[in-house]
Amino acid sequence: MTAFRNRPARLLTGPALLLALGLLAGCNKDEEVVAPSVANEAITTMTLTVTNAANASDTQTATWEQLLDAQGNPVASGPNYSQANLTLKANTTYNVAVGLLDKTQTPTFNVGEEIQERANIHSFFFQPLPTSQALVIPAPTGADTYPLPIPTPAPTGNPLNLTVNRTDRDTNNPALPVGLSDQFVTGAASTGYLRVVLRHQPNVKDGTYAPGSTDFDAGFKVAVQ
Amino acid sequence: MKINVLTLSLALGLPLAALAQSAPNKSYFGINAGASYATGTFRSTDAENEQAGFAKTGFHVALDGAHFFGGGPLGLAGQVAFSDNGRLLADDLAKLGAAYTEAFDVDYSTVRASGRYRRLTALVGPTFMFGPQKFKVEVRGLAGVQQLLGTPEITVQLEDNPATTFTQRSSHSLTFGYAAGLGLHYYFSDRLGLVARGEFQGSSPATIHNDNRTTATGRLSEKQPITAFTSTLGLAFTLGGK
């Protein structure tokens, strides 16, 4: 039995070497997978529901719609902006709710609820035109145009006296504006347009317009009187 | 559950039954190797669970030993072990990618993973060994530290925008670790024995760092619990005189 004395270290050497080789040879292969979405909803219709903050019965809606064909492309007839008109009182505050629909689905799908659920990666931006301020939403370049009825280039001259404040916040840290709920504050009588853009900003939302891509771009004619 | 009851019965019943005919214990040191079976959340492949580790069954090797006070049944055991619980495979990334694509509402996401779950543990604790000279049963509970040598690093890009890229970093956390289990010793001679062990290993959750998580959206893993069952076979070398 004493033959085993002083041999443990030698006996361990073999397994230890095998072990070291095993560890060194351990497979460390990288993997990469592209995961596509199963289905994406479309947005066809934006509705602004505008309520006088001092008079709840003073409510109006304005709707801008771009229907899509079976392939998901805008229909050739272009957007329907016949109902995209707002007439606001001067020096008045309005509470505004933005609604979004997907009319390509039956029944019509309420995309607004989806945006609410995914508020942390979405943001609405509002651009009164004409304006004497710096643009919140950059003017279109190249072949791009403003959404009708806003002319391209946008008219210059007396600014539309409308200030838009987004009143809802997401759950990011810090919390950032979303824009499904807003406040419109009018000044003196004026006319112009309001451009509303929904930006999709997955993991890049920082409160500014630039990051991400545009999910929807609509135009409204506005009169403050 | 049946396994737990059996383990508990063995742990409690065998000591009492065998203590009466127990031979003196010699201190020993040894080496053993075998498999580490990831368990629970550590093994889970549920992409909706932010702590699911997608860990696999891997390799486990340990150097251990015990000193028995006065040759009695009670001793102090120690173990230094290395465990590998694999890497993320394509199926795992497909699940993660689908979850990110859905959460961020994008057309597609690209998920890349590299690295493996690897860790070292250094544990000490009481051990209780009994049985006749050739065959002994050892029950021990150990606690100490666990040093992660790495966890899989996961990088996600949303659509084709590099600015969206975020990364779940490989963790090198030092955490509290513990193990408890049963060992069966069979001695060929005064000096050399064969040891089979089954042990449950656990630790406090490892900290995971994430880069460029701009928005509070999608799966975000910041803690990784690590639990595994190890089964090993090894050699024990006794120390001291007859």
Short mmCIF file of C-alpha atoms in Angstrom, two decimals:
data_model
loop_
_atom_site.label_atom_id
_atom_site.label_comp_id
_atom_site.label_asym_id
_atom_site.label_seq_id
_atom_site.Cartn_x
_atom_site.Cartn_y
_atom_site.Cartn_z
CA MET A 1 0.00 0.00 0.00
CA THR A 2 2.88 2.33 0.61
CA ALA A 3 3.57 2.20 -3.11
CA PHE A 4 1.03 4.96 -3.48
CA ARG A 5 2.98 7.37 -1.27
CA ASN A 6 4.30 10.45 -3.13
CA ARG A 7 2.45 9.44 -6.27
CA PRO A 8 -0.75 11.47 -6.03
CA ALA A 9 0.79 14.52 -7.71
CA ARG A 10 2.03 12.35 -10.58
CA LEU A 11 -1.34 10.67 -10.88
CA LEU A 12 -3.02 14.06 -11.06
CA THR A 13 -0.77 15.29 -13.86
CA GLY A 14 -2.43 13.18 -16.55
CA PRO A 15 -6.03 14.18 -15.82
CA ALA A 16 -4.98 17.78 -15.33
CA LEU A 17 -3.30 17.88 -18.73
CA LEU A 18 -6.31 16.29 -20.38
CA LEU A 19 -8.50 18.80 -18.61
CA ALA A 20 -6.40 21.75 -19.72
CA LEU A 21 -6.52 20.54 -23.31
CA GLY A 22 -10.27 20.13 -23.05
CA LEU A 23 -10.70 23.65 -21.75
CA LEU A 24 -8.44 25.15 -24.37
CA ALA A 25 -10.31 23.32 -27.09
CA GLY A 26 -13.70 24.31 -25.68
CA CYS A 27 -15.89 25.41 -28.55
CA ASN A 28 -16.35 29.17 -28.53
CA LYS A 29 -18.10 29.62 -31.85
CA ASP A 30 -20.05 32.82 -32.45
CA GLU A 31 -23.65 32.68 -33.62
CA GLU A 32 -25.73 35.18 -35.62
CA VAL A 33 -29.42 35.08 -36.41
CA VAL A 34 -31.71 37.53 -38.20
CA ALA A 35 -35.23 37.45 -36.79
CA PRO A 36 -37.88 39.01 -39.05
CA SER A 37 -41.23 40.27 -37.82
CA VAL A 38 -44.27 38.06 -38.27
CA ALA A 39 -46.55 40.94 -39.28
CA ASN A 40 -46.56 44.70 -39.01
CA GLU A 41 -49.59 46.89 -38.76
CA ALA A 42 -50.00 49.81 -41.14
CA ILE A 43 -51.30 53.28 -40.35
CA THR A 44 -53.83 54.79 -42.71
CA THR A 45 -55.69 57.39 -40.71
CA MET A 46 -54.85 60.12 -38.22
CA THR A 47 -57.55 61.96 -36.31
CA LEU A 48 -57.05 64.98 -34.08
CA THR A 49 -59.80 65.42 -31.50
CA VAL A 50 -59.56 68.97 -30.24
CA THR A 51 -61.47 70.13 -27.16
CA ASN A 52 -61.56 73.66 -25.77
CA ALA A 53 -60.03 73.42 -22.28
CA ALA A 54 -62.49 76.04 -21.00
CA ASN A 55 -65.55 74.56 -22.69
CA ALA A 56 -65.83 70.77 -23.06
CA SER A 57 -68.72 71.09 -25.52
CA ASP A 58 -66.46 72.97 -27.93
CA THR A 59 -64.99 69.92 -29.67
CA GLN A 60 -63.98 69.25 -33.25
CA THR A 61 -62.14 66.54 -35.12
CA ALA A 62 -59.87 66.65 -38.11
CA THR A 63 -58.91 63.57 -40.12
CA TRP A 64 -56.10 62.90 -42.57
CA GLU A 65 -56.14 59.60 -44.40
CA GLN A 66 -53.92 57.71 -46.81
CA LEU A 67 -55.45 54.41 -47.80
CA LEU A 68 -53.28 51.56 -49.05
CA ASP A 69 -53.66 49.05 -51.84
CA ALA A 70 -53.42 45.29 -51.44
CA GLN A 71 -49.61 45.47 -51.63
CA GLY A 72 -49.48 48.05 -48.86
CA ASN A 73 -48.63 50.94 -51.16
CA PRO A 74 -50.48 54.29 -51.03
CA VAL A 75 -53.47 54.31 -53.39
CA ALA A 76 -52.96 56.28 -56.58
CA SER A 77 -55.64 58.81 -55.73
CA GLY A 78 -53.41 60.11 -52.93
CA PRO A 79 -54.36 61.14 -49.42
CA ASN A 80 -57.83 62.25 -48.43
CA TYR A 81 -57.40 65.55 -46.58
CA SER A 82 -60.88 66.92 -47.15
CA GLN A 83 -61.57 66.59 -43.41
CA ALA A 84 -58.12 67.73 -42.32
CA ASN A 85 -59.21 71.19 -41.24
CA LEU A 86 -59.10 72.86 -37.84
CA THR A 87 -60.72 76.15 -36.95
CA LEU A 88 -59.51 77.34 -33.57
CA LYS A 89 -60.38 80.35 -31.45
CA ALA A 90 -57.67 82.92 -30.86
CA ASN A 91 -55.93 83.01 -27.47
CA THR A 92 -57.45 79.73 -26.42
CA THR A 93 -56.10 76.49 -24.96
CA TYR A 94 -57.24 73.15 -26.38
CA ASN A 95 -56.74 69.62 -25.17
CA VAL A 96 -55.92 67.33 -28.07
CA ALA A 97 -56.05 63.57 -28.51
CA VAL A 98 -54.32 61.94 -31.47
CA GLY A 99 -55.96 58.82 -32.89
CA LEU A 100 -54.45 56.37 -35.38
CA LEU A 101 -56.25 53.67 -37.35
CA ASP A 102 -55.31 50.88 -39.72
CA LYS A 103 -58.20 50.61 -42.18
CA THR A 104 -56.45 47.89 -44.18
CA GLN A 105 -57.62 45.46 -41.51
CA THR A 106 -61.16 44.23 -40.95
CA PRO A 107 -62.35 45.27 -38.50
CA THR A 108 -60.38 48.51 -38.43
CA PHE A 109 -57.40 48.22 -36.08
CA ASN A 110 -56.78 50.88 -33.44
CA VAL A 111 -53.07 51.59 -33.90
CA GLY A 112 -53.24 54.34 -31.29
CA GLU A 113 -53.55 51.73 -28.56
CA GLU A 114 -50.55 49.92 -30.00
CA ILE A 115 -48.54 53.15 -29.98
CA GLN A 116 -49.59 53.76 -26.37
CA GLU A 117 -48.25 50.32 -25.43
CA ARG A 118 -45.03 51.04 -27.29
CA ALA A 119 -44.70 54.66 -26.23
CA ASN A 120 -41.08 54.15 -25.22
CA ILE A 121 -40.08 53.82 -28.87
CA HIS A 122 -42.51 56.27 -30.48
CA SER A 123 -42.83 60.02 -30.50
CA PHE A 124 -45.12 62.52 -32.26
CA PHE A 125 -43.72 65.79 -33.53
CA PHE A 126 -45.79 68.84 -34.49
CA GLN A 127 -44.72 71.57 -36.87
CA PRO A 128 -46.90 74.69 -37.25
CA LEU A 129 -46.27 76.40 -40.61
CA PRO A 130 -45.34 79.08 -41.42
CA THR A 131 -43.20 79.65 -38.37
CA SER A 132 -40.73 82.25 -37.19
CA GLN A 133 -39.12 79.64 -34.89
CA ALA A 134 -36.56 77.02 -35.76
CA LEU A 135 -38.18 74.02 -37.43
CA VAL A 136 -39.00 71.10 -35.14
CA ILE A 137 -39.44 68.84 -38.16
CA PRO A 138 -36.90 69.42 -40.93
CA ALA A 139 -38.30 70.63 -44.25
CA PRO A 140 -38.43 67.96 -46.97
CA THR A 141 -35.45 67.79 -49.30
CA GLY A 142 -34.92 66.47 -52.79
CA ALA A 143 -37.96 64.73 -54.20
CA ASP A 144 -39.70 64.64 -50.82
CA THR A 145 -42.71 66.85 -50.27
CA TYR A 146 -44.87 68.00 -47.39
CA PRO A 147 -48.00 65.92 -46.89
CA LEU A 148 -50.94 67.54 -48.63
CA PRO A 149 -52.59 69.95 -48.13
CA ILE A 150 -49.31 71.60 -47.08
CA PRO A 151 -47.70 73.04 -50.23
CA THR A 152 -44.07 72.37 -51.04
CA PRO A 153 -42.20 74.55 -50.40
CA ALA A 154 -44.14 75.64 -47.34
CA PRO A 155 -45.54 79.15 -47.48
CA THR A 156 -43.65 81.93 -45.80
CA GLY A 157 -45.05 85.05 -44.25
CA ASN A 158 -46.99 85.63 -41.06
CA PRO A 159 -46.55 82.65 -38.75
CA LEU A 160 -49.39 80.44 -37.63
CA ASN A 161 -49.88 81.45 -34.00
CA LEU A 162 -50.13 77.97 -32.58
CA THR A 163 -47.99 76.37 -29.89
CA VAL A 164 -48.13 72.64 -29.35
CA ASN A 165 -47.14 70.99 -26.06
CA ARG A 166 -47.03 67.23 -25.74
CA THR A 167 -48.52 66.44 -22.33
CA ASP A 168 -48.05 62.67 -22.00
CA ARG A 169 -44.81 60.92 -21.07
CA ASP A 170 -43.41 57.46 -21.66
CA THR A 171 -41.77 55.25 -19.02
CA ASN A 172 -38.21 55.75 -20.19
CA ASN A 173 -35.71 57.15 -17.71
CA PRO A 174 -35.84 60.10 -18.01
CA ALA A 175 -39.45 60.10 -19.20
CA LEU A 176 -39.83 61.55 -22.70
CA PRO A 177 -42.84 63.09 -24.47
CA VAL A 178 -45.05 60.84 -26.57
CA GLY A 179 -47.66 63.13 -28.15
CA LEU A 180 -50.83 61.06 -28.09
CA SER A 181 -52.14 63.71 -25.66
CA ASP A 182 -51.31 67.32 -26.33
CA GLN A 183 -52.20 70.90 -25.62
CA PHE A 184 -52.68 73.46 -28.37
CA VAL A 185 -52.34 77.09 -27.32
CA THR A 186 -53.42 79.67 -29.90
CA GLY A 187 -52.37 83.30 -30.16
CA ALA A 188 -53.69 86.04 -32.40
CA ALA A 189 -55.72 85.26 -35.52
CA SER A 190 -53.66 83.65 -38.27
CA THR A 191 -53.79 80.85 -40.84
CA GLY A 192 -51.43 78.12 -41.89
CA TYR A 193 -50.78 74.39 -41.58
CA LEU A 194 -49.89 71.84 -38.96
CA ARG A 195 -47.63 68.94 -39.91
CA VAL A 196 -47.80 65.93 -37.58
CA VAL A 197 -45.16 63.19 -37.81
CA LEU A 198 -45.04 59.96 -35.87
CA ARG A 199 -41.45 58.82 -35.43
CA HIS A 200 -40.49 55.23 -34.68
CA GLN A 201 -37.36 55.38 -32.56
CA PRO A 202 -36.45 51.87 -31.36
CA ASN A 203 -33.65 52.09 -28.80
CA VAL A 204 -32.74 55.56 -30.10
CA LYS A 205 -35.55 57.72 -28.69
CA ASP A 206 -33.97 60.73 -26.99
CA GLY A 207 -36.63 63.43 -27.25
CA THR A 208 -35.36 64.76 -30.57
CA TYR A 209 -36.76 64.27 -34.04
CA ALA A 210 -33.70 62.93 -35.82
CA PRO A 211 -33.18 59.35 -34.66
CA GLY A 212 -35.32 56.59 -36.09
CA SER A 213 -37.70 56.55 -39.00
CA THR A 214 -41.08 58.03 -39.88
CA ASP A 215 -44.16 55.86 -39.34
CA PHE A 216 -46.72 58.45 -40.46
CA ASP A 217 -46.67 61.99 -41.84
CA ALA A 218 -49.89 64.03 -42.03
CA GLY A 219 -50.87 67.61 -42.79
CA PHE A 220 -53.76 69.76 -41.50
CA LYS A 221 -55.02 73.17 -42.53
CA VAL A 222 -55.43 75.45 -39.52
CA ALA A 223 -57.25 78.72 -39.06
CA VAL A 224 -57.00 80.69 -35.83
CA GLN A 225 -59.76 83.30 -35.73
CA MET B 1 -39.83 15.71 -6.22
CA LYS B 2 -39.21 11.97 -6.02
CA ILE B 3 -35.52 12.62 -6.51
CA ASN B 4 -35.55 15.18 -3.70
CA VAL B 5 -37.21 12.75 -1.32
CA LEU B 6 -34.74 10.04 -2.25
CA THR B 7 -31.79 12.38 -1.81
CA LEU B 8 -33.10 13.53 1.56
CA SER B 9 -33.67 9.95 2.68
CA LEU B 10 -30.15 9.01 1.70
CA ALA B 11 -28.72 12.09 3.33
CA LEU B 12 -30.49 11.48 6.64
CA GLY B 13 -31.01 7.73 6.75
CA LEU B 14 -27.67 6.37 5.63
CA PRO B 15 -25.60 8.30 8.19
CA LEU B 16 -27.62 6.92 11.07
CA ALA B 17 -27.58 3.40 9.71
CA ALA B 18 -23.91 3.35 8.93
CA LEU B 19 -22.50 5.42 11.76
CA ALA B 20 -22.40 2.46 14.10
CA GLN B 21 -20.01 0.51 11.88
CA SER B 22 -18.02 3.52 10.67
CA ALA B 23 -14.25 3.18 10.40
CA PRO B 24 -11.96 6.14 11.19
CA ASN B 25 -11.79 8.69 8.40
CA LYS B 26 -8.59 9.81 6.81
CA SER B 27 -8.16 13.24 5.35
CA TYR B 28 -8.02 13.19 1.59
CA PHE B 29 -7.60 15.29 -1.49
CA GLY B 30 -8.79 14.47 -4.94
CA ILE B 31 -9.76 15.40 -8.44
CA ASN B 32 -13.07 14.71 -10.07
CA ALA B 33 -14.70 15.56 -13.36
CA GLY B 34 -18.08 15.18 -14.93
CA ALA B 35 -21.10 17.07 -16.11
CA SER B 36 -22.74 20.29 -14.96
CA TYR B 37 -26.45 20.33 -15.73
CA ALA B 38 -27.82 23.87 -15.78
CA THR B 39 -31.13 24.01 -13.94
CA GLY B 40 -34.06 26.35 -13.39
CA THR B 41 -33.99 29.90 -14.73
CA PHE B 42 -30.33 29.47 -15.65
CA ARG B 43 -31.34 26.76 -18.12
CA SER B 44 -34.61 28.37 -19.24
CA THR B 45 -35.00 29.33 -22.91
CA ASP B 46 -38.04 31.54 -22.36
CA ALA B 47 -37.09 34.78 -24.11
CA GLU B 48 -39.83 36.65 -22.26
CA ASN B 49 -38.09 35.85 -18.98
CA GLU B 50 -35.35 38.45 -18.58
CA GLN B 51 -33.31 36.15 -16.33
CA ALA B 52 -33.56 33.08 -18.55
CA GLY B 53 -29.95 32.07 -19.15
CA PHE B 54 -30.20 29.62 -22.08
CA ALA B 55 -27.41 27.67 -20.31
CA LYS B 56 -26.61 24.12 -21.28
CA THR B 57 -25.22 20.93 -19.85
CA GLY B 58 -21.47 21.27 -19.79
CA PHE B 59 -18.22 20.23 -18.23
CA HIS B 60 -17.33 20.34 -14.54
CA VAL B 61 -13.99 19.60 -12.91
CA ALA B 62 -12.98 20.04 -9.30
CA LEU B 63 -10.06 19.71 -6.96
CA ASP B 64 -11.28 19.01 -3.47
CA GLY B 65 -10.30 17.66 -0.14
CA ALA B 66 -11.30 17.25 3.46
CA HIS B 67 -9.67 17.10 6.86
CA PHE B 68 -11.40 14.98 9.48
CA PHE B 69 -10.84 15.99 13.06
CA GLY B 70 -9.27 13.14 14.99
CA GLY B 71 -10.38 10.67 12.33
CA GLY B 72 -13.98 11.25 13.32
CA PRO B 73 -16.97 11.59 11.02
CA LEU B 74 -16.96 15.38 11.02
CA GLY B 75 -14.50 17.33 8.91
CA LEU B 76 -13.81 20.49 7.02
CA ALA B 77 -14.02 20.21 3.24
CA GLY B 78 -12.86 22.50 0.48
CA GLN B 79 -13.35 22.57 -3.25
CA VAL B 80 -12.04 24.57 -6.17
CA ALA B 81 -14.05 23.88 -9.30
CA PHE B 82 -14.38 24.96 -12.89
CA SER B 83 -17.72 24.70 -14.66
CA ASP B 84 -18.74 25.34 -18.24
CA ASN B 85 -22.41 25.60 -19.13
CA GLY B 86 -22.16 26.12 -22.85
CA ARG B 87 -23.05 28.92 -25.20
CA LEU B 88 -26.10 30.31 -26.99
CA LEU B 89 -27.04 28.35 -30.10
CA ALA B 90 -28.87 29.49 -33.24
CA ASP B 91 -32.24 28.34 -31.86
CA ASP B 92 -31.68 30.44 -28.73
CA LEU B 93 -30.84 33.51 -30.81
CA ALA B 94 -33.90 32.97 -32.97
CA LYS B 95 -36.07 33.11 -29.83
CA LEU B 96 -34.28 36.19 -28.53
CA GLY B 97 -34.43 37.86 -31.94
CA ALA B 98 -38.17 37.25 -32.27
CA ALA B 99 -38.69 38.80 -28.84
CA TYR B 100 -36.62 41.89 -29.71
CA THR B 101 -38.28 42.26 -33.12
CA GLU B 102 -41.69 42.19 -31.45
CA ALA B 103 -40.77 44.46 -28.53
CA PHE B 104 -39.19 47.15 -30.69
CA ASP B 105 -41.84 46.83 -33.40
CA VAL B 106 -39.25 46.55 -36.15
CA ASP B 107 -39.16 44.59 -39.38
CA TYR B 108 -36.23 42.49 -38.21
CA SER B 109 -33.43 42.32 -35.69
CA THR B 110 -30.00 40.76 -35.95
CA VAL B 111 -28.76 38.98 -32.84
CA ARG B 112 -25.16 37.87 -32.38
CA ALA B 113 -23.74 35.92 -29.46
CA SER B 114 -20.24 34.94 -28.45
CA GLY B 115 -18.66 33.43 -25.37
CA ARG B 116 -19.70 30.75 -22.94
CA TYR B 117 -20.84 30.39 -19.37
CA ARG B 118 -17.63 29.65 -17.48
CA ARG B 119 -16.98 30.02 -13.80
CA LEU B 120 -14.64 29.13 -10.98
CA THR B 121 -15.85 28.38 -7.48
CA ALA B 122 -13.86 28.20 -4.26
CA LEU B 123 -15.93 26.76 -1.43
CA VAL B 124 -15.35 25.46 2.09
CA GLY B 125 -17.67 23.93 4.64
CA PRO B 126 -18.48 21.07 6.93
CA THR B 127 -18.44 17.52 5.73
CA PHE B 128 -19.71 14.35 7.35
CA MET B 129 -18.33 10.97 6.27
CA PHE B 130 -19.13 7.56 7.56
CA GLY B 131 -18.97 3.93 6.57
CA PRO B 132 -16.59 0.97 6.74
CA GLN B 133 -12.99 1.16 5.61
CA LYS B 134 -13.52 0.52 1.92
CA PHE B 135 -16.85 2.18 1.29
CA LYS B 136 -17.81 5.55 2.68
CA VAL B 137 -20.60 8.02 2.21
CA GLU B 138 -19.87 11.72 2.45
CA VAL B 139 -22.42 14.47 2.91
CA ARG B 140 -21.20 18.05 2.70
CA GLY B 141 -22.38 21.62 2.45
CA LEU B 142 -20.00 24.25 1.14
CA ALA B 143 -20.07 28.02 0.75
CA GLY B 144 -17.68 30.55 -0.67
CA VAL B 145 -17.15 32.59 -3.78
CA GLN B 146 -17.94 32.17 -7.44
CA GLN B 147 -15.88 34.02 -10.01
CA LEU B 148 -17.51 34.18 -13.41
CA LEU B 149 -14.92 33.83 -16.15
CA GLY B 150 -17.51 34.93 -18.65
CA THR B 151 -21.09 34.70 -19.80
CA PRO B 152 -22.33 34.89 -23.38
CA GLU B 153 -22.15 38.40 -24.86
CA ILE B 154 -25.24 39.26 -26.90
CA THR B 155 -25.37 42.07 -29.46
CA VAL B 156 -28.62 43.17 -31.08
CA GLN B 157 -29.09 45.49 -34.05
CA LEU B 158 -32.56 46.64 -35.02
CA GLU B 159 -33.11 46.65 -38.77
CA ASP B 160 -30.16 48.22 -40.57
CA ASN B 161 -29.55 51.10 -38.18
CA PRO B 162 -26.20 50.73 -36.37
CA ALA B 163 -27.28 53.45 -33.90
CA THR B 164 -29.83 51.05 -32.44
CA THR B 165 -27.22 48.43 -31.58
CA PHE B 166 -27.16 47.38 -27.94
CA THR B 167 -25.09 44.82 -26.11
CA GLN B 168 -25.53 42.57 -23.13
CA ARG B 169 -21.96 42.32 -21.88
CA SER B 170 -20.19 39.22 -20.72
CA SER B 171 -20.22 39.17 -16.93
CA HIS B 172 -17.13 38.66 -14.79
CA SER B 173 -18.93 39.07 -11.50
CA LEU B 174 -17.69 37.78 -8.17
CA THR B 175 -20.64 36.37 -6.27
CA PHE B 176 -21.48 34.26 -3.26
CA GLY B 177 -21.55 30.58 -4.14
CA TYR B 178 -22.65 27.43 -2.40
CA ALA B 179 -22.95 23.72 -2.99
CA ALA B 180 -24.42 20.75 -1.21
CA GLY B 181 -24.36 17.11 -2.09
CA LEU B 182 -23.43 13.54 -1.57
CA GLY B 183 -20.22 11.61 -2.34
CA LEU B 184 -19.68 7.87 -2.46
CA HIS B 185 -16.07 6.77 -1.80
CA TYR B 186 -14.73 3.36 -2.64
CA TYR B 187 -11.11 2.74 -1.56
CA PHE B 188 -8.99 0.29 -3.52
CA SER B 189 -6.23 0.66 -0.99
CA ASP B 190 -5.18 2.69 2.01
CA ARG B 191 -4.23 5.54 -0.28
CA LEU B 192 -6.45 5.54 -3.32
CA GLY B 193 -10.18 5.60 -3.78
CA LEU B 194 -12.80 6.20 -6.40
CA VAL B 195 -15.36 8.91 -5.66
CA ALA B 196 -18.74 9.52 -7.28
CA ARG B 197 -20.45 12.78 -6.40
CA GLY B 198 -23.76 14.47 -6.99
CA GLU B 199 -23.99 18.10 -5.97
CA PHE B 200 -26.29 21.05 -6.33
CA GLN B 201 -24.49 24.32 -7.00
CA GLY B 202 -25.93 27.78 -6.71
CA SER B 203 -24.91 31.38 -6.36
CA SER B 204 -26.25 34.83 -5.78
CA PRO B 205 -27.27 36.40 -9.12
CA ALA B 206 -24.44 37.66 -11.27
CA THR B 207 -24.56 41.27 -12.39
CA ILE B 208 -24.96 41.82 -16.12
CA HIS B 209 -24.03 45.13 -17.71
CA ASN B 210 -25.77 46.42 -20.81
CA ASP B 211 -24.54 49.05 -23.25
CA ASN B 212 -26.64 51.52 -25.23
CA ARG B 213 -30.03 50.60 -23.82
CA THR B 214 -31.52 53.99 -24.63
CA THR B 215 -35.16 53.09 -24.15
CA ALA B 216 -36.88 50.98 -21.52
CA THR B 217 -38.12 48.48 -24.08
CA GLY B 218 -37.54 44.81 -24.75
CA ARG B 219 -35.76 42.11 -22.84
CA LEU B 220 -33.16 43.58 -20.48
CA SER B 221 -31.17 41.12 -18.40
CA GLU B 222 -29.34 42.72 -15.48
CA LYS B 223 -29.15 39.76 -13.10
CA GLN B 224 -28.33 36.16 -13.96
CA PRO B 225 -29.07 33.50 -11.37
CA ILE B 226 -26.81 30.47 -11.75
CA THR B 227 -27.86 27.04 -10.55
CA ALA B 228 -26.64 23.64 -11.67
CA PHE B 229 -26.50 20.03 -10.65
CA THR B 230 -23.13 18.36 -11.06
CA SER B 231 -22.38 14.68 -11.26
CA THR B 232 -18.74 13.66 -11.24
CA LEU B 233 -16.41 10.75 -10.93
CA GLY B 234 -12.92 11.10 -9.54
CA LEU B 235 -10.05 9.89 -7.45
CA ALA B 236 -9.38 10.50 -3.78
CA PHE B 237 -5.94 10.26 -2.26
CA THR B 238 -5.82 9.78 1.49
CA LEU B 239 -3.29 11.57 3.65
CA GLY B 240 -1.59 10.67 6.89
CA GLY B 241 -0.61 7.37 8.43
CA LYS B 242 -2.59 4.20 8.72
#
